[in-house]
Coordinates of C-alpha atoms in Angstrom, one line a residue:
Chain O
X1196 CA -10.8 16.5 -12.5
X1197 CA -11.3 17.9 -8.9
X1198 CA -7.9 17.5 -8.1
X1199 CA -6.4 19.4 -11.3
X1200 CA -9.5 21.9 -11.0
X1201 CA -7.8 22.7 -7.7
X1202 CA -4.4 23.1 -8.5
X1203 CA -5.5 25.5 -11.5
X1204 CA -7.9 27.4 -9.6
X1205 CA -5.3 27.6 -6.2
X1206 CA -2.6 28.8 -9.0
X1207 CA -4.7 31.0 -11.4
X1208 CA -3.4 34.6 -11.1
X1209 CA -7.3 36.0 -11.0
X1210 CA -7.7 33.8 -7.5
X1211 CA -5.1 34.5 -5.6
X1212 CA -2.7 37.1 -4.9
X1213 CA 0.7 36.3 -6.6
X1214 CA 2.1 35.5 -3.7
X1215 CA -0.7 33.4 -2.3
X1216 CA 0.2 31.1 -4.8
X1217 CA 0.4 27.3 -2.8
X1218 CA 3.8 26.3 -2.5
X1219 CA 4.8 23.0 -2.2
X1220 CA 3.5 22.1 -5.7
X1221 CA 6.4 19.7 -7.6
X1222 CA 6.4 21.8 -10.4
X1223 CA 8.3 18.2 -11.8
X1224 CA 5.3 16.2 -10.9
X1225 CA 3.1 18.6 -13.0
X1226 CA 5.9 18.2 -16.0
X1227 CA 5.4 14.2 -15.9
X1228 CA 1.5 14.5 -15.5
X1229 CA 1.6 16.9 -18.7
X1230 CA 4.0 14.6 -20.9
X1231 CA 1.2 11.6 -19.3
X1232 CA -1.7 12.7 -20.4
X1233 CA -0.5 14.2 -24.3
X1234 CA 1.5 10.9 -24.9
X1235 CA -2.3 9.0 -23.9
X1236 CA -4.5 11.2 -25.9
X1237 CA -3.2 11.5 -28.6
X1238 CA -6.0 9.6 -30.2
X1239 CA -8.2 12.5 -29.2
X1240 CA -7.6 12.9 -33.1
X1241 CA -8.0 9.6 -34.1
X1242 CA -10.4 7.5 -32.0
X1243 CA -14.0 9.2 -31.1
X1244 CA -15.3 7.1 -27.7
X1245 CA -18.1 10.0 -26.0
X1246 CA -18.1 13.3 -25.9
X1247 CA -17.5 12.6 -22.2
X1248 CA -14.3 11.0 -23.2
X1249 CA -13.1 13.9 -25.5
X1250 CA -14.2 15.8 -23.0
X1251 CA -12.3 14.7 -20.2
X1252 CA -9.3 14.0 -22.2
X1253 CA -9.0 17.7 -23.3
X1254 CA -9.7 19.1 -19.9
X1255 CA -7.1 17.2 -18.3
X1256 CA -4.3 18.6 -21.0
X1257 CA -5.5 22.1 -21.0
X1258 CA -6.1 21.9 -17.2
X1259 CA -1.9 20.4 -16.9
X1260 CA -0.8 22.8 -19.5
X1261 CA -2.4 25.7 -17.7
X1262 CA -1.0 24.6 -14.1
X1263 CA 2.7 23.9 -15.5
X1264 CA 2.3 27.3 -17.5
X1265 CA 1.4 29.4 -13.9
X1266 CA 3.9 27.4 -11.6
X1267 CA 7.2 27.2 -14.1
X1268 CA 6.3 30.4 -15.6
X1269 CA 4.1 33.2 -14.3
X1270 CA 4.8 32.3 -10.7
X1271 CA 8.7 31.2 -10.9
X1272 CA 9.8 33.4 -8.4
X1273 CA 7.4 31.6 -5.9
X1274 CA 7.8 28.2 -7.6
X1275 CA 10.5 26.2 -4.8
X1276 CA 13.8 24.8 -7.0
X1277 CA 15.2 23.9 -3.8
X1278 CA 13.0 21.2 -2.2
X1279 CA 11.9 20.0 -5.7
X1280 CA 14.9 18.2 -7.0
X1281 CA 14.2 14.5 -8.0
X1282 CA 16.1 13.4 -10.9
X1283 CA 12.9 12.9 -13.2
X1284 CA 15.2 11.5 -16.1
X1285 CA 15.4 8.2 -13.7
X1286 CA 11.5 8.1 -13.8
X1287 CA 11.4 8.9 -18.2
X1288 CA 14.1 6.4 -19.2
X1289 CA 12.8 3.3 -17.6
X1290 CA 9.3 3.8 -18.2
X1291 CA 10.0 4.4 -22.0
X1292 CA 12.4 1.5 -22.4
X1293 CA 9.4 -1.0 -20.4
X1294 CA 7.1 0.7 -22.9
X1295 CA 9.0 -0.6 -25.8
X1296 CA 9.6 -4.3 -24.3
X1297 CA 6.1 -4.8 -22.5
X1298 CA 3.1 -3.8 -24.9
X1299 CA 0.1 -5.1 -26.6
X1300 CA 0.9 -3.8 -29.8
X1301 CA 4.7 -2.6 -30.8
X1302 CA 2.7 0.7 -33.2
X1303 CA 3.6 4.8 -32.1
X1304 CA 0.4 5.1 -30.6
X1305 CA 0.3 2.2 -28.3
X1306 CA 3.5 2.5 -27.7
X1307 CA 3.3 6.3 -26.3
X1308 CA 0.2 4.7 -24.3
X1309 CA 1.9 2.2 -22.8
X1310 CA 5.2 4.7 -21.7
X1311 CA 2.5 7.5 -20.3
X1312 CA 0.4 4.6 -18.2
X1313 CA 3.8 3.6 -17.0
X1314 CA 4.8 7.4 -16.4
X1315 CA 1.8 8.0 -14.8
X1316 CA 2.5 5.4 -12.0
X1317 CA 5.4 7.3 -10.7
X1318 CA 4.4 10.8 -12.3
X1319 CA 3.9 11.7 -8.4
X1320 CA 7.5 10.4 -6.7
X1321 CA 8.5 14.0 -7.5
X1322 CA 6.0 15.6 -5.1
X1323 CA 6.0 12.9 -2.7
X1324 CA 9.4 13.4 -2.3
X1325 CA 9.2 17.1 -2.2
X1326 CA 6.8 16.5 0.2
X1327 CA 9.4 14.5 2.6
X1328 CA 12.0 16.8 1.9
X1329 CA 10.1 20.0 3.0
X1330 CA 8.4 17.8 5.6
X1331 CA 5.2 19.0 5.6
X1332 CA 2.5 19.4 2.9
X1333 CA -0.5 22.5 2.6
X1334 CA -3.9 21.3 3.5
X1335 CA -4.8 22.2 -0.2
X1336 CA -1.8 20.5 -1.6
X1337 CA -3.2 17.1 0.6
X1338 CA -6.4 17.5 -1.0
X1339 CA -5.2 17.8 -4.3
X1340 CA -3.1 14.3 -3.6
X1341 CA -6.1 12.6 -2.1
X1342 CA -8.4 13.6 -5.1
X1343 CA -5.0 12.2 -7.8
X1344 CA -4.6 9.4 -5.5
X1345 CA -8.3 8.2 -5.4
X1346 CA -8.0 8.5 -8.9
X1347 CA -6.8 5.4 -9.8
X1348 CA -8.0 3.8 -6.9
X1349 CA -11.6 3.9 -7.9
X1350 CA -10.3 2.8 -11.7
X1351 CA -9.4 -0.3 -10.0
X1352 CA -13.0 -1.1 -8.7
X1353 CA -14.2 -0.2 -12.2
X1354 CA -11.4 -2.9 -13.8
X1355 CA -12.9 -4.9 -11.1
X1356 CA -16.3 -4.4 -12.3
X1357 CA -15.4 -4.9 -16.0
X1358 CA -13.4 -8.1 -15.2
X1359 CA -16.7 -10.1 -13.9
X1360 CA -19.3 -8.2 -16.0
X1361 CA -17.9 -7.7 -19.6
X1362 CA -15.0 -10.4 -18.9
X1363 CA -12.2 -6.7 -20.0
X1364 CA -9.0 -6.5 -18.8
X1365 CA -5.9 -4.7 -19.3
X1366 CA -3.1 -6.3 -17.8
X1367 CA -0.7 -3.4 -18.3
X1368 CA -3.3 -0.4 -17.4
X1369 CA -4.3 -2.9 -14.0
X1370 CA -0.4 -3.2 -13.1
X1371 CA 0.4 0.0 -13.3
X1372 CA -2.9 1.4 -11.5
X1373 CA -2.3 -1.0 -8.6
X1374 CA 1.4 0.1 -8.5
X1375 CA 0.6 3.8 -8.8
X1376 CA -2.0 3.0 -6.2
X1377 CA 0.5 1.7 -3.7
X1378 CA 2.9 4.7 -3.7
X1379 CA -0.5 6.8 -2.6
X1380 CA -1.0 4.4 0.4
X1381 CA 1.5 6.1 2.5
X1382 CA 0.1 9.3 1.9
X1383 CA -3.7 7.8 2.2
X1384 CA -2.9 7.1 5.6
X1385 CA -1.5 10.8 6.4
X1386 CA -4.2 12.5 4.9
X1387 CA -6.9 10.0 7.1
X1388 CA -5.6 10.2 10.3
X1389 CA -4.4 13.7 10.0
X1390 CA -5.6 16.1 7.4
X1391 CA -9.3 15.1 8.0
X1392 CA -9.0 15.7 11.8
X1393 CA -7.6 19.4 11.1
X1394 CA -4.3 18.8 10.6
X1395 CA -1.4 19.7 8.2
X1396 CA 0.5 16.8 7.5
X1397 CA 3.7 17.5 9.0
X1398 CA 6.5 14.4 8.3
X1399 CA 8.9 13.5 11.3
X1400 CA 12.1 15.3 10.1
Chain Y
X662 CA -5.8 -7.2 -26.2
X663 CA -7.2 -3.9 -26.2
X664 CA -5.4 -2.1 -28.7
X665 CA -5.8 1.8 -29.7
X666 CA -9.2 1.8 -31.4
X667 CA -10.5 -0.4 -28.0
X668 CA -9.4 2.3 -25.5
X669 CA -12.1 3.8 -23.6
X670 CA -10.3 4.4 -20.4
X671 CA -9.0 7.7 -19.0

């Protein structure tokens, strides 16, 4: 929620100057987070858990919505086509056809959970490799990462938790969390040794 | 297996 709070609040048009706006942002990444978290919540309508839940769950659509709607929209001219180029159609396909082979339950709405935790595992290979590409990555943009990164790190400590104390688990949510995880790791170690001592992450060219 | 109606995750 701190990490999409962020991105909303660096790109809302009442913060910053238009052309303040934080570059660097894979307006693709922010496509494939959107397309995530709709395809998982759709049993916002169904399925009542906590209001916490709903709440969460309808913060982090609006909160998407709202930073795809600034970057691809309001502030295209600053939004950077160039450096932002992976072919997210490679990331869609094979994450939909895994959803239909490896599920619990072959029904819409497992189905369209199972495809959005797989999406979500590579959701950010658009901005990491935007992030390669232009070499370098805003301080705010490496907090952002750090805050979507740790994410799913800390999920795992709660699967963890809920393995040895209520004997849960969700194979498929675990793989992918540990895979999605893993992609961070590289970036982890940027933001460690060199964000957090002052520095912009600047990748050898 | 923790179908739809089990999901409490994020």
């Amino acid at each position: 929620a701190a990490g999409i709070g962020l991105l909303v609040g660096m790109n809302c048009p009442k913060a910053v100057k238009p052309r303040d706006v934080i570059t660097g942002i894979s307006g693709r990444s922010q496509i494939l987070f959107l397309v995530t978290y709709v395809a998982r919540y759709l049993d916002l309508l169904t399925n009542f858990v906590s209001v916490y839940n709903t709440a969460m769950k309808v913060f982090f659509i609006a909160a998407s919505a709202a930073t795809v709607y600034l970057m691809l929209f309001k502030f295209k001219a600053t939004y950077d086509h160039n450096h932002d180029t992976l072919r997210v159609e490679f990331l869609i396909a094979p994450c939909a056809l895994l959803a239909l082979v490896v599920n619990h339950d072959f029904t819409p709405l497992e189905i369209l959970w199972t495809f959005s935790i797989y999406l979500e595992s590579v959701a950010i290979l658009p901005q990491l490799f935007m992030v390669s590409k232009t070499g370098e990555a805003e301080t705010i943009t490496s907090h952002y990462l750090f805050a979507l990164g740790s994410y799913r790190a800390l999920y795992i400590l709660n699967w963890i938790y809920r393995y040895y104390f209520d004997n849960f688990f969700d194979l498929i949510a675990i793989v992918a969390g540990v895979v999605q995880t893993v992609l961070y790791c590289d970036f982890f170690y940027l933001y460690i040794t060199k964000v957090l001592k002052g520095k912009k992450i600047v990748l050898p060219a | 297996s923790p179908t739809t109606e089990g999901k409490d995750e994020l």
